[in-house]
PDB file of C-alpha atoms in Angstrom:
ATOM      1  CA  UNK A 761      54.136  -7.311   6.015  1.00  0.00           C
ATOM      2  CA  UNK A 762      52.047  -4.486   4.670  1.00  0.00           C
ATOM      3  CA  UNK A 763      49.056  -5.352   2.983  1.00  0.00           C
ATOM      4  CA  UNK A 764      47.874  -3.004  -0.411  1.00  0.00           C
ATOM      5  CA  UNK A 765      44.617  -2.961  -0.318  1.00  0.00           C
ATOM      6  CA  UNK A 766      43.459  -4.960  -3.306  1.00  0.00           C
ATOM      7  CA  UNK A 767      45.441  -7.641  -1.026  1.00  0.00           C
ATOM      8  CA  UNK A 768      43.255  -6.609   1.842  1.00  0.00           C
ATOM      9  CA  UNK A 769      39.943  -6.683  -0.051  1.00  0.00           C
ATOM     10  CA  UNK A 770      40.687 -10.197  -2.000  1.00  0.00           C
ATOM     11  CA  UNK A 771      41.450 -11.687   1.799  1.00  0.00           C
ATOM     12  CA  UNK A 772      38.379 -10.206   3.029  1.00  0.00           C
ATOM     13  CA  UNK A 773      36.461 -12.102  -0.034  1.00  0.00           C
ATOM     14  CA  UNK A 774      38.267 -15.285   0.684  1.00  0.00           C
ATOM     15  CA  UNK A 775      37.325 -15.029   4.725  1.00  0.00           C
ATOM     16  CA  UNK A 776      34.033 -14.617   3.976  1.00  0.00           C
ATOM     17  CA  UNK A 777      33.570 -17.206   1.284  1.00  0.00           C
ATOM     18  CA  UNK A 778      35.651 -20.491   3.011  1.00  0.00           C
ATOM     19  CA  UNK A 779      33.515 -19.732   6.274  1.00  0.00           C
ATOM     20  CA  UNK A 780      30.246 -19.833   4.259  1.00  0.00           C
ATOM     21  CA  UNK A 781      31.481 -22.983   2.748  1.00  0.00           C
ATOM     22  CA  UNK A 782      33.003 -24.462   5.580  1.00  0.00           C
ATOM     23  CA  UNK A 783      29.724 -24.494   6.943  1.00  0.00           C
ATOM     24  CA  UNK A 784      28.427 -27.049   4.549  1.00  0.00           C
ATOM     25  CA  UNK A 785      31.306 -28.894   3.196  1.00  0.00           C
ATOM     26  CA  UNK A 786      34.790 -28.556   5.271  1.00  0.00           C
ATOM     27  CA  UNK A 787      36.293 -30.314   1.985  1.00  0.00           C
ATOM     28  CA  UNK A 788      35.128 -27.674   0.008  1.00  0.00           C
ATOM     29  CA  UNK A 789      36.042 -24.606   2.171  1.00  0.00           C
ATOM     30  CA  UNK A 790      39.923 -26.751   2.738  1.00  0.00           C
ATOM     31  CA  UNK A 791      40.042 -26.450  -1.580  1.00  0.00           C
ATOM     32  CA  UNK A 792      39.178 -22.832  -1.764  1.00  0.00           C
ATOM     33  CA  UNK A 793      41.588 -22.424   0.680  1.00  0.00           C
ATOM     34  CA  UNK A 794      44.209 -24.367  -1.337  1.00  0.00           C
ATOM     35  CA  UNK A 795      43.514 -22.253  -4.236  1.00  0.00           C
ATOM     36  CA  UNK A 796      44.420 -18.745  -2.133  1.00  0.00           C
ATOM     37  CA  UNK A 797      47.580 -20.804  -0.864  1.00  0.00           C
ATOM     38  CA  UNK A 798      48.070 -21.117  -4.366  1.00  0.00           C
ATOM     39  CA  UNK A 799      47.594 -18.038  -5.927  1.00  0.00           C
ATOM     40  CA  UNK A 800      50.234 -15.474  -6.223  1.00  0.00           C
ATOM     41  CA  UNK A 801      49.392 -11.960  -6.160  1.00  0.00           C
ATOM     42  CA  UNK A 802      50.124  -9.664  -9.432  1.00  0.00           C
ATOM     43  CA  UNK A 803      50.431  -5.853  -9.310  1.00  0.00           C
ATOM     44  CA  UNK A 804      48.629  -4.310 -12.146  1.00  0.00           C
ATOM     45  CA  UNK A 805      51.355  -1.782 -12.459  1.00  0.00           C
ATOM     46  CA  UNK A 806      54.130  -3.423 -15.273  1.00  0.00           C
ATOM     47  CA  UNK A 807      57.072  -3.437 -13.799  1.00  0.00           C
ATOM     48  CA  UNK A 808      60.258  -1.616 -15.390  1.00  0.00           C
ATOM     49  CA  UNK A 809      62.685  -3.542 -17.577  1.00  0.00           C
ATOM     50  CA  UNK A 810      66.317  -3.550 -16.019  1.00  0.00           C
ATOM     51  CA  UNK A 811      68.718  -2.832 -18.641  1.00  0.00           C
ATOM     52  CA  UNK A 812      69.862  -6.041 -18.459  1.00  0.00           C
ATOM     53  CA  UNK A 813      67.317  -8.066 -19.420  1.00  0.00           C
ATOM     54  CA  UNK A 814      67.341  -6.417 -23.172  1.00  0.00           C
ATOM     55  CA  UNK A 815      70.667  -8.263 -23.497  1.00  0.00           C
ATOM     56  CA  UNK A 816      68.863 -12.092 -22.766  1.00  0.00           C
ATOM     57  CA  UNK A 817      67.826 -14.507 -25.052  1.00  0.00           C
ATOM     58  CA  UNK A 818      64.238 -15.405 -24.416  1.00  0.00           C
ATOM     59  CA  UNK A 819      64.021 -19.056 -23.304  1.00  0.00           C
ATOM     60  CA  UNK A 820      60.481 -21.218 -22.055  1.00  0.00           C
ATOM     61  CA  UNK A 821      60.029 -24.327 -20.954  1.00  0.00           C
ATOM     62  CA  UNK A 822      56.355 -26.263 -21.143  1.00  0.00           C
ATOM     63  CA  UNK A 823      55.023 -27.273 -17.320  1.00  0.00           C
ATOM     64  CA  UNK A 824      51.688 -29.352 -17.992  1.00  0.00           C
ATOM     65  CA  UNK A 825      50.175 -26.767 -20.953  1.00  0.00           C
ATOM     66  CA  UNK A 826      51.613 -23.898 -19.369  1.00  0.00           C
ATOM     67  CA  UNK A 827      54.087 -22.059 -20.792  1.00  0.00           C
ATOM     68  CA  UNK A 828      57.270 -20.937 -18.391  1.00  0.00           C
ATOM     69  CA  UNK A 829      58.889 -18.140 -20.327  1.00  0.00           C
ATOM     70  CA  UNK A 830      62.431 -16.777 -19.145  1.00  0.00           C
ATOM     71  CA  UNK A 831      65.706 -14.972 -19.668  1.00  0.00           C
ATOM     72  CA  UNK A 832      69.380 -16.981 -20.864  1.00  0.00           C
ATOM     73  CA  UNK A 833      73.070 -14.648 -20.999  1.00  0.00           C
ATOM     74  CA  UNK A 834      75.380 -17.000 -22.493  1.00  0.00           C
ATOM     75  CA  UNK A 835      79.256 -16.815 -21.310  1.00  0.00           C
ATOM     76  CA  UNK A 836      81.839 -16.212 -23.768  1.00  0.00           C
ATOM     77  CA  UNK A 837      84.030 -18.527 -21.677  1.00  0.00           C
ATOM     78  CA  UNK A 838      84.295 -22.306 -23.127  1.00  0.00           C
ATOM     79  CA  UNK A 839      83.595 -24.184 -20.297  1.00  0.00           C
ATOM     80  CA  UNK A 840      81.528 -21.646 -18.874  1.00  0.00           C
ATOM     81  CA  UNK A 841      79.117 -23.131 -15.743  1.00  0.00           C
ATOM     82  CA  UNK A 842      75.311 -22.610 -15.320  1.00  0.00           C
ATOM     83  CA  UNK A 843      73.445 -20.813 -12.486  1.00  0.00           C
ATOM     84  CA  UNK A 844      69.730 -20.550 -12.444  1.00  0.00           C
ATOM     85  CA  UNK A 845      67.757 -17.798 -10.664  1.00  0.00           C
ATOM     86  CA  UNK A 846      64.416 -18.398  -8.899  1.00  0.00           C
ATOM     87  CA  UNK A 847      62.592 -15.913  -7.468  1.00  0.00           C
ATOM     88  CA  UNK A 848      60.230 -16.578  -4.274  1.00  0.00           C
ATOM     89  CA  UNK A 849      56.207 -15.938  -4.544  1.00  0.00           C
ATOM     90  CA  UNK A 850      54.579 -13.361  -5.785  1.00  0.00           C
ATOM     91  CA  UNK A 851      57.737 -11.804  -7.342  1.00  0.00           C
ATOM     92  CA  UNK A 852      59.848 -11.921 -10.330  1.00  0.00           C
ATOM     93  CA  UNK A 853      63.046 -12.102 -12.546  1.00  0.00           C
ATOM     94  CA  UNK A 854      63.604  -8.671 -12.525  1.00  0.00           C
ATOM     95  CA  UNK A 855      63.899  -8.308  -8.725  1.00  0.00           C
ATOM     96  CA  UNK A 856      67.859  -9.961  -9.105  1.00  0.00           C
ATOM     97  CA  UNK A 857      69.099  -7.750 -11.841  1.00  0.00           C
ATOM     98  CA  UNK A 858      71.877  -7.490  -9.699  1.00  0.00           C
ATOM     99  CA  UNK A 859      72.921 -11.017  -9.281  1.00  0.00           C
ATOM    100  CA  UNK A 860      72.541 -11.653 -12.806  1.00  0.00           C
ATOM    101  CA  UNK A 861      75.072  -8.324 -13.542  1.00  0.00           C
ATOM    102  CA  UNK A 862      77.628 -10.003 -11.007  1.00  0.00           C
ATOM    103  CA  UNK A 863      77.090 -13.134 -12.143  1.00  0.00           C
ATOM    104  CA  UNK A 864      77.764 -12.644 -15.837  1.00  0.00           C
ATOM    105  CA  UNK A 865      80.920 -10.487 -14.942  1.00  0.00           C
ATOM    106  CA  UNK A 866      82.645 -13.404 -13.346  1.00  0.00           C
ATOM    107  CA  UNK A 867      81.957 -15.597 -16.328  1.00  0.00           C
ATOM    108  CA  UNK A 868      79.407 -17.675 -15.591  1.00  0.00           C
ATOM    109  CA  UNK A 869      76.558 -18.753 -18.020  1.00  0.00           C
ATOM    110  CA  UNK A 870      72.993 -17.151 -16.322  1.00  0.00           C
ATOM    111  CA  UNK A 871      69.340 -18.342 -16.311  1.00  0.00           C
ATOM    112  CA  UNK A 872      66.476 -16.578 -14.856  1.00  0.00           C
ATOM    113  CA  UNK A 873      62.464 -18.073 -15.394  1.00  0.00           C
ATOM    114  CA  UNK A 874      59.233 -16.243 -13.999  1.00  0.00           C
ATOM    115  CA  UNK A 875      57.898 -19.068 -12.017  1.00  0.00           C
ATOM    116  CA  UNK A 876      53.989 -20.452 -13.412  1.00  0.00           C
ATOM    117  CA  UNK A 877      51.307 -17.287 -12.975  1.00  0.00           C
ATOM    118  CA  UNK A 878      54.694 -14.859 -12.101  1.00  0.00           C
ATOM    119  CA  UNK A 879      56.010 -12.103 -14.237  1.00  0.00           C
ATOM    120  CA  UNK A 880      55.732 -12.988 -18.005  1.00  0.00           C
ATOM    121  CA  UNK A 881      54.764 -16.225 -17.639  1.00  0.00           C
ATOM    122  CA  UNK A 882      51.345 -18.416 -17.766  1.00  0.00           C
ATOM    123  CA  UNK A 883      49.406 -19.769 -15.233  1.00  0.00           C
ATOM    124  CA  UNK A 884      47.143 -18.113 -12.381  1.00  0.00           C
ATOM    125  CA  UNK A 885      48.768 -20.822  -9.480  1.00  0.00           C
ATOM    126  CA  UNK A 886      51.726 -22.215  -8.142  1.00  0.00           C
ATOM    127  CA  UNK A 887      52.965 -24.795  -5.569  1.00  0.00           C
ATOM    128  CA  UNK A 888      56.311 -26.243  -4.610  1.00  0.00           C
ATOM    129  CA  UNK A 889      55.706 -29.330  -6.826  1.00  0.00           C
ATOM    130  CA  UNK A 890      54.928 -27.164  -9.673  1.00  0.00           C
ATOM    131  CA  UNK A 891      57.590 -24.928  -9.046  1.00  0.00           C
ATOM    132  CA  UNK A 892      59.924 -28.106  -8.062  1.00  0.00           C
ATOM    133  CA  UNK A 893      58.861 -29.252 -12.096  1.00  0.00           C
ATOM    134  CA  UNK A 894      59.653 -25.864 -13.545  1.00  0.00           C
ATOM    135  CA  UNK A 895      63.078 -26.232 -12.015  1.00  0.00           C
ATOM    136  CA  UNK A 896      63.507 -29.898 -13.379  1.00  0.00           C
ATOM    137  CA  UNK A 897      62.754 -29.080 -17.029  1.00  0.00           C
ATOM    138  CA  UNK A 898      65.028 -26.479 -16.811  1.00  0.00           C
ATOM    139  CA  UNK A 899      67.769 -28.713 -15.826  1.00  0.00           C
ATOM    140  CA  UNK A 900      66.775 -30.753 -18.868  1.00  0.00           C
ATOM    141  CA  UNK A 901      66.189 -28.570 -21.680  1.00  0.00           C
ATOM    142  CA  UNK A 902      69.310 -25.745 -20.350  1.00  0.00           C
ATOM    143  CA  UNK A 903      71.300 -27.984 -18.097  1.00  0.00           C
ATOM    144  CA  UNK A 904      73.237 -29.146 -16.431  1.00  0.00           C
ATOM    145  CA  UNK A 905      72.739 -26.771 -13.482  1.00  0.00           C
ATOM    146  CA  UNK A 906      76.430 -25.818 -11.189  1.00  0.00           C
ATOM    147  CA  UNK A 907      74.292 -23.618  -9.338  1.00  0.00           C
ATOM    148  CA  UNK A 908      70.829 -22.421  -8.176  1.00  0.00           C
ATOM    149  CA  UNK A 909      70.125 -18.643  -6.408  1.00  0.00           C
ATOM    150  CA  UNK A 910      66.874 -19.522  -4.566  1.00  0.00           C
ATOM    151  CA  UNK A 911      64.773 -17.137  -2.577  1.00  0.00           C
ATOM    152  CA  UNK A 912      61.664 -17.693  -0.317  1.00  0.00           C
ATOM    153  CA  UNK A 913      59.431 -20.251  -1.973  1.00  0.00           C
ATOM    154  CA  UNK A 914      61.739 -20.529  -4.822  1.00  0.00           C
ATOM    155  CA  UNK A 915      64.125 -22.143  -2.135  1.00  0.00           C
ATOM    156  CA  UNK A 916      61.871 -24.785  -1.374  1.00  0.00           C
ATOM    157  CA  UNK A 917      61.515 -25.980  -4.736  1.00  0.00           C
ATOM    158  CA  UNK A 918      65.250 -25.773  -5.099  1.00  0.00           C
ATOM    159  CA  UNK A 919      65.908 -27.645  -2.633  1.00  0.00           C
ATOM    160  CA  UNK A 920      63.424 -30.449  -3.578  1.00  0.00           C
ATOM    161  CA  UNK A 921      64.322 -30.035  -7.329  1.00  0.00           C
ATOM    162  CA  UNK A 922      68.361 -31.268  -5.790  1.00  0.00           C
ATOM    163  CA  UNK A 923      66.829 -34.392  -4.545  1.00  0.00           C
ATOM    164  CA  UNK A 924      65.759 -35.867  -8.377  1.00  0.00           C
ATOM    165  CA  UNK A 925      69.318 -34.370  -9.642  1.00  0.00           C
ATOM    166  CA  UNK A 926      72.525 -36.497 -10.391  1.00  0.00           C
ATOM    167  CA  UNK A 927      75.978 -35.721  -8.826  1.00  0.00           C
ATOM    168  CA  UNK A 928      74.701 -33.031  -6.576  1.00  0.00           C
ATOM    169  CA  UNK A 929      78.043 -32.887  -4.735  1.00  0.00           C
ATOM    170  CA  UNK A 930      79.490 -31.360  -7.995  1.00  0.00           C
ATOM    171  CA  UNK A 931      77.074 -28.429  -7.467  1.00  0.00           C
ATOM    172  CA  UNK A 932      75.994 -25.237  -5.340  1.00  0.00           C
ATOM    173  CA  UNK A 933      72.835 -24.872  -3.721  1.00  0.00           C
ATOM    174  CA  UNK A 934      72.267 -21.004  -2.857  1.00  0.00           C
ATOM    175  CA  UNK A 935      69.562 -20.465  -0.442  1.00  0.00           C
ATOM    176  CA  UNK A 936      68.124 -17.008   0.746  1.00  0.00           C
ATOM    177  CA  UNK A 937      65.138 -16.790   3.708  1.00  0.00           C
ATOM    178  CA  UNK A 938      63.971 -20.215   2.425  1.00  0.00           C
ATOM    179  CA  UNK A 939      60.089 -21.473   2.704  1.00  0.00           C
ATOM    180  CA  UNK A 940      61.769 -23.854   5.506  1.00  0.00           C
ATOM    181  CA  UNK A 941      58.627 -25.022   6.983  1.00  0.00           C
ATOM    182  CA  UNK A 942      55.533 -25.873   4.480  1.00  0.00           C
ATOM    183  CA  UNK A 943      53.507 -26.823   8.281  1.00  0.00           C
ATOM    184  CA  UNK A 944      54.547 -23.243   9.093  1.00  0.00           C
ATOM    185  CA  UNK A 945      52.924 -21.623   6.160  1.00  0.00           C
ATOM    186  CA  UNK A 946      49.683 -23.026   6.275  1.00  0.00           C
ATOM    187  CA  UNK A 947      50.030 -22.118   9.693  1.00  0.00           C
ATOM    188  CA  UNK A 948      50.031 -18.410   8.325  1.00  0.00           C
ATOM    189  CA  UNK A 949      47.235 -18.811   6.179  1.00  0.00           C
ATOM    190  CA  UNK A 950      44.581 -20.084   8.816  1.00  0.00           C
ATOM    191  CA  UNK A 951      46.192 -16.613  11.058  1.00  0.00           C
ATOM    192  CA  UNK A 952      44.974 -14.841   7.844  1.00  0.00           C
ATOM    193  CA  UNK A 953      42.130 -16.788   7.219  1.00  0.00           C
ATOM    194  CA  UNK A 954      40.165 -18.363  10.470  1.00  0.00           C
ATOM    195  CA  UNK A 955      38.544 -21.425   9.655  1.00  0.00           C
ATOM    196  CA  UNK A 956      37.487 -24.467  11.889  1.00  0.00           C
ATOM    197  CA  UNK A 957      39.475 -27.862  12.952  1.00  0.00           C
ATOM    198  CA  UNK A 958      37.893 -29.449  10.649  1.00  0.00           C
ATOM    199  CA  UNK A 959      38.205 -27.526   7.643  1.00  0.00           C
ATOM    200  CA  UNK A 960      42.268 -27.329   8.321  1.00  0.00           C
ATOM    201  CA  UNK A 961      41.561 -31.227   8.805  1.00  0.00           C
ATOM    202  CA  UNK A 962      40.251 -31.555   5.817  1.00  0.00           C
ATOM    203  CA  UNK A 963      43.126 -28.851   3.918  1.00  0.00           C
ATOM    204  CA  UNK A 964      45.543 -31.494   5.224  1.00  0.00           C
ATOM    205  CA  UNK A 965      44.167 -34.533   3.566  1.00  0.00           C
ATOM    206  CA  UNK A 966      43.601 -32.226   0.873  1.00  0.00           C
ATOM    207  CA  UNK A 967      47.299 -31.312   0.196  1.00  0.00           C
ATOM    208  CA  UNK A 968      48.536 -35.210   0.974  1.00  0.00           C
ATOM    209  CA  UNK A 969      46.182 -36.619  -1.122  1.00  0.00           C
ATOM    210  CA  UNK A 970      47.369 -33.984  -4.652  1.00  0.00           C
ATOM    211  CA  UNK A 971      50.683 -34.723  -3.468  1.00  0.00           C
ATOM    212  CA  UNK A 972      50.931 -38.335  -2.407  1.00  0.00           C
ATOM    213  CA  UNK A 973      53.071 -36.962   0.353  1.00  0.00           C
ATOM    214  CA  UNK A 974      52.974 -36.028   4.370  1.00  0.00           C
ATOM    215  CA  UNK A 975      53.344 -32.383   4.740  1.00  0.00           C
ATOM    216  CA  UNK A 976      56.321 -32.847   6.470  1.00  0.00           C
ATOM    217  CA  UNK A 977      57.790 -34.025   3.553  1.00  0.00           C
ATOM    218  CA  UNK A 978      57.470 -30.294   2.098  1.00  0.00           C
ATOM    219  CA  UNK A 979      60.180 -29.115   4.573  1.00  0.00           C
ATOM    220  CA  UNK A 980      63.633 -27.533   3.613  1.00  0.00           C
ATOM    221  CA  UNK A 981      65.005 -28.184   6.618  1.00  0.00           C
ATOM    222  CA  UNK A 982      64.341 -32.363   5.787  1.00  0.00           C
ATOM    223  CA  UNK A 983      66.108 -31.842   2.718  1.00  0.00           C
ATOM    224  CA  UNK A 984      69.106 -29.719   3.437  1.00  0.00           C
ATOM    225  CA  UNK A 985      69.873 -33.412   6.336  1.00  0.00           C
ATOM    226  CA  UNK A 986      70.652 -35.768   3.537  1.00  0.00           C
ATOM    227  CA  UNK A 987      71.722 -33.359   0.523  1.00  0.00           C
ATOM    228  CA  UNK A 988      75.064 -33.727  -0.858  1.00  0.00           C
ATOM    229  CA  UNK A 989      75.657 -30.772  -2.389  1.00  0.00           C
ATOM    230  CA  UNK A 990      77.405 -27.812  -0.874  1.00  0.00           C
ATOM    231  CA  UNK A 991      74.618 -25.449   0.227  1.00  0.00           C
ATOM    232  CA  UNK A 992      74.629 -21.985   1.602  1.00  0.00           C
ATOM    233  CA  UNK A 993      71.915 -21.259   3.866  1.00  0.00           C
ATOM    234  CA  UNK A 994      71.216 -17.056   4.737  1.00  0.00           C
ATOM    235  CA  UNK A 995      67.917 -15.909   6.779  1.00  0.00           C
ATOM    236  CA  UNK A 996      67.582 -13.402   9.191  1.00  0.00           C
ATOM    237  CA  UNK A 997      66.812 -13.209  12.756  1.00  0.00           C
ATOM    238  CA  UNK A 998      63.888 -10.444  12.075  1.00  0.00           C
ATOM    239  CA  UNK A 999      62.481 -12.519   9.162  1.00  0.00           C
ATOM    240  CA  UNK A1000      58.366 -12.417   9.442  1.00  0.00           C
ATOM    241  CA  UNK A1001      57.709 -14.317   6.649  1.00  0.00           C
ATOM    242  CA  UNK A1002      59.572 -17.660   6.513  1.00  0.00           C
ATOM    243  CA  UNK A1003      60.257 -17.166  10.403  1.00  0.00           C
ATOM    244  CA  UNK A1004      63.817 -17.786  12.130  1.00  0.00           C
ATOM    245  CA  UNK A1005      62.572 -20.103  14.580  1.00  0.00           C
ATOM    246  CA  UNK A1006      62.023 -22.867  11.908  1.00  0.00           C
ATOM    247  CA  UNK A1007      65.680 -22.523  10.816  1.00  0.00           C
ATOM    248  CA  UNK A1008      67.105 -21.957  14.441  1.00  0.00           C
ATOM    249  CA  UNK A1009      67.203 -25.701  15.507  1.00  0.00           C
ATOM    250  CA  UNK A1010      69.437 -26.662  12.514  1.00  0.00           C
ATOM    251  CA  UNK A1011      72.101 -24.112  13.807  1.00  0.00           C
ATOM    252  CA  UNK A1012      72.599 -26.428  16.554  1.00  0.00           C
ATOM    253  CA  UNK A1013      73.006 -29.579  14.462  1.00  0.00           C
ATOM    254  CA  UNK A1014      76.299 -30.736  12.025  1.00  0.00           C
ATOM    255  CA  UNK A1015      74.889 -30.424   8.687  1.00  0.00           C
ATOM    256  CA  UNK A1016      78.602 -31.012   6.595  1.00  0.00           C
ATOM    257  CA  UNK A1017      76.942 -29.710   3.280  1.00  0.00           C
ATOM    258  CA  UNK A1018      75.678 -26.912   5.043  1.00  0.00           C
ATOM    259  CA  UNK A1019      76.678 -23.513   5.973  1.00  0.00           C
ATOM    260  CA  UNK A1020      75.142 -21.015   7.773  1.00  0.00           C
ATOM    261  CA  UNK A1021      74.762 -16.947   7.074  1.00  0.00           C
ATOM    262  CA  UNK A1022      72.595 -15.617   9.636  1.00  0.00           C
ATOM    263  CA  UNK A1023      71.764 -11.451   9.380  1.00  0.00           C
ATOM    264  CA  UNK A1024      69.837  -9.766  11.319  1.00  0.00           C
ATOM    265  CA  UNK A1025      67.313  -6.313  10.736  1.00  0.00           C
ATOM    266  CA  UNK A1026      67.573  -7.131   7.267  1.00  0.00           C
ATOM    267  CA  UNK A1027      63.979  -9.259   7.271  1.00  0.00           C
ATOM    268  CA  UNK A1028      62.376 -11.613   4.842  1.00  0.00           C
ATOM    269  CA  UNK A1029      63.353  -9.313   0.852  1.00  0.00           C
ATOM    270  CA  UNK A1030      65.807  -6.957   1.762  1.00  0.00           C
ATOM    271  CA  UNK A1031      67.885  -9.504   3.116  1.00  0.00           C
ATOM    272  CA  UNK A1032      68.708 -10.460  -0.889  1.00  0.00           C
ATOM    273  CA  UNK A1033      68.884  -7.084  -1.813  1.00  0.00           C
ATOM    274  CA  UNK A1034      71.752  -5.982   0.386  1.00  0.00           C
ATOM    275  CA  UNK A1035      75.234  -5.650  -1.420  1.00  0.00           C
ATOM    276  CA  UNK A1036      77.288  -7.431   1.663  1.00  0.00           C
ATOM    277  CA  UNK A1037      74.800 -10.547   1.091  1.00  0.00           C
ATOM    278  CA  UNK A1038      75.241 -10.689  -2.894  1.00  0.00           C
ATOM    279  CA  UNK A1039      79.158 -11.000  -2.141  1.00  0.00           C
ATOM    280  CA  UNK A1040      79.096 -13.783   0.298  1.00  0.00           C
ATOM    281  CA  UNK A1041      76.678 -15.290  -2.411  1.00  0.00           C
ATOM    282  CA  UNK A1042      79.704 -14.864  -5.095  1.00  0.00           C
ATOM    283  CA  UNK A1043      81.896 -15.659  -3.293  1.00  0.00           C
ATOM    284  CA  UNK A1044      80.312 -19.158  -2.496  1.00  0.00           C
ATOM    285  CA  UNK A1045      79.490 -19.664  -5.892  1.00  0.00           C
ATOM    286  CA  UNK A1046      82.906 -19.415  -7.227  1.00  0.00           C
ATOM    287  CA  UNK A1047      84.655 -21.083  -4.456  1.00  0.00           C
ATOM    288  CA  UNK A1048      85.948 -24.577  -5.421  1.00  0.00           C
ATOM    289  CA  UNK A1049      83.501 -27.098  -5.655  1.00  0.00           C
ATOM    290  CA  UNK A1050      83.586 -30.746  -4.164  1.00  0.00           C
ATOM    291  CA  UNK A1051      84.166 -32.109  -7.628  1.00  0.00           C
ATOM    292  CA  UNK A1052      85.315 -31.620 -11.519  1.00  0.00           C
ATOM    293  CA  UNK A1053      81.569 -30.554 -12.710  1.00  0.00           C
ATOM    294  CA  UNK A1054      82.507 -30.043 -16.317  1.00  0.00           C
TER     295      UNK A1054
END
């Protein structure tokens, strides 16, 4: 992935300021580190407002102070069901104006939320528990939830969100180029950002310790095993991002819940912008489900 430069210079900050720390305190340098894990990057340019988003209602929910502010098209159908949007890191609601078109077409009810420190709403950092929250008190204050659209990180949270839900066989889990592997992202970040053992060590603890879980517990791939609900799994071979090879040993296994979409060329964002993979993404969606949800 191409870098713009801001990107270049703020990673050239943070390489130079967690091996200064590391230094002296490994614990230290492994929370800076944490924080650039955390922190989503923001264009300065404002992006333009699809047509379709003048037609929402604006919804929020609150996440621990911060406010999560989003978009709601209500159906005119009855017994109309509920999909939520969420966008992957460092991107935004607007990026799936075309989902949300097709979506609303076929009837169903549509939510879309910029994720905490994304798009229009507040907050400099995000994480998959945070996000995994967001997701939660949207299913409280908006549910119940038939369906979730779920790109990149957004996926992971999903996918975690589906483990605290009731009567998940009654819904749809949509996932596109999913954050399978949390081990394989921090991964990334120490390719990025060289540091010693002992400050990755140390970023380790760090991350168990805020979470009170292993980091193999942050895994997609863990979740998607046990899940009831019918999920839909796409990712491309050429994906550089949230690499194939952490989704490529599942392929092999008999996951009922699951099925499989594998593209190829198409990489880690264009893969959800292509037309052919927003069909098989309708089509799933409004496909019978294993149970009466309303």
């Amino acid at each position: 992935m191409k870098m713009k430069l801001s990107q270049r210079l703020m990673l050239k900050y943070y390489k130079a300021k967690i091996r200064t720390i590391g230094m002296v305190s490994p614990e230290k340098a492994a929370t800076e580190a944490f924080d650039l894990f955390c922190t989503p990057y923001k264009s300065k340019k404002s992006p333009k407002i699809p047509p379709i988003f003048h037609q929402s209602l604006p919804v929020s929910v609150d996440i621990g102070g911060i406010t999560v502010r989003g978009f709601q098209w209500k159906s005119d159908l009855a017994q109309s069901k509920k999909v939520l949007i969420a966008h992957g890191f460092s991107s935004y609601s607007y990026k799936f104006e075309q989902y949300i078109i097709a979506l609303i077409k076929e009837g169903f009810e549509v939510l879309a939320f910029d994720a905490p420190g994304h798009g229009i709403s507040d907050g400099k950092r995000i994480h998959s528990l945070i996000y995994r929250d967001t997701i939660l008190a949207i299913e409280a204050n908006f549910g119940p939830l038939y369906g979730i659209i779920a790109h990149s990180m957004g996926g992971l949270a999903a996918a975690l969100a589906f483990e605290s839900m009731l009567n998940t066989s009654e819904r749809k889990l949509v996932l596109i180029a999913p954050a399978t592997e949390t081990k394989s992202a921090i991964e990334n970040l120490f390719t990025l950002i060289p540091v010693t053992p002992a400050v990755k060590q140390a970023f380790q603890q760090y991350v168990t310790n805020l979470a009170g879980k292993p980091i193999s517990y942050f895994s997609v791939a863990r979740v998607v095993r046990t899940l009831k609900a019918q999920v839909l799994w796409i990712h491309d071979e050429t994906d550089t991002i949230c690499t194939f090879k952490d989704v490529e040993p599942l392929l092999s296994e008999t996951i009922p819940s699951t099925e499989f979409f594998i593209t190829k060329g198409l990489g880690h964002n264009q893969v959800y912008k292509e037309a052919s993979t927003r069909e098989r993404i309708l089509a799933f969606i409004q496909s019978p489900s294993n149970g009466d949800f309303l």
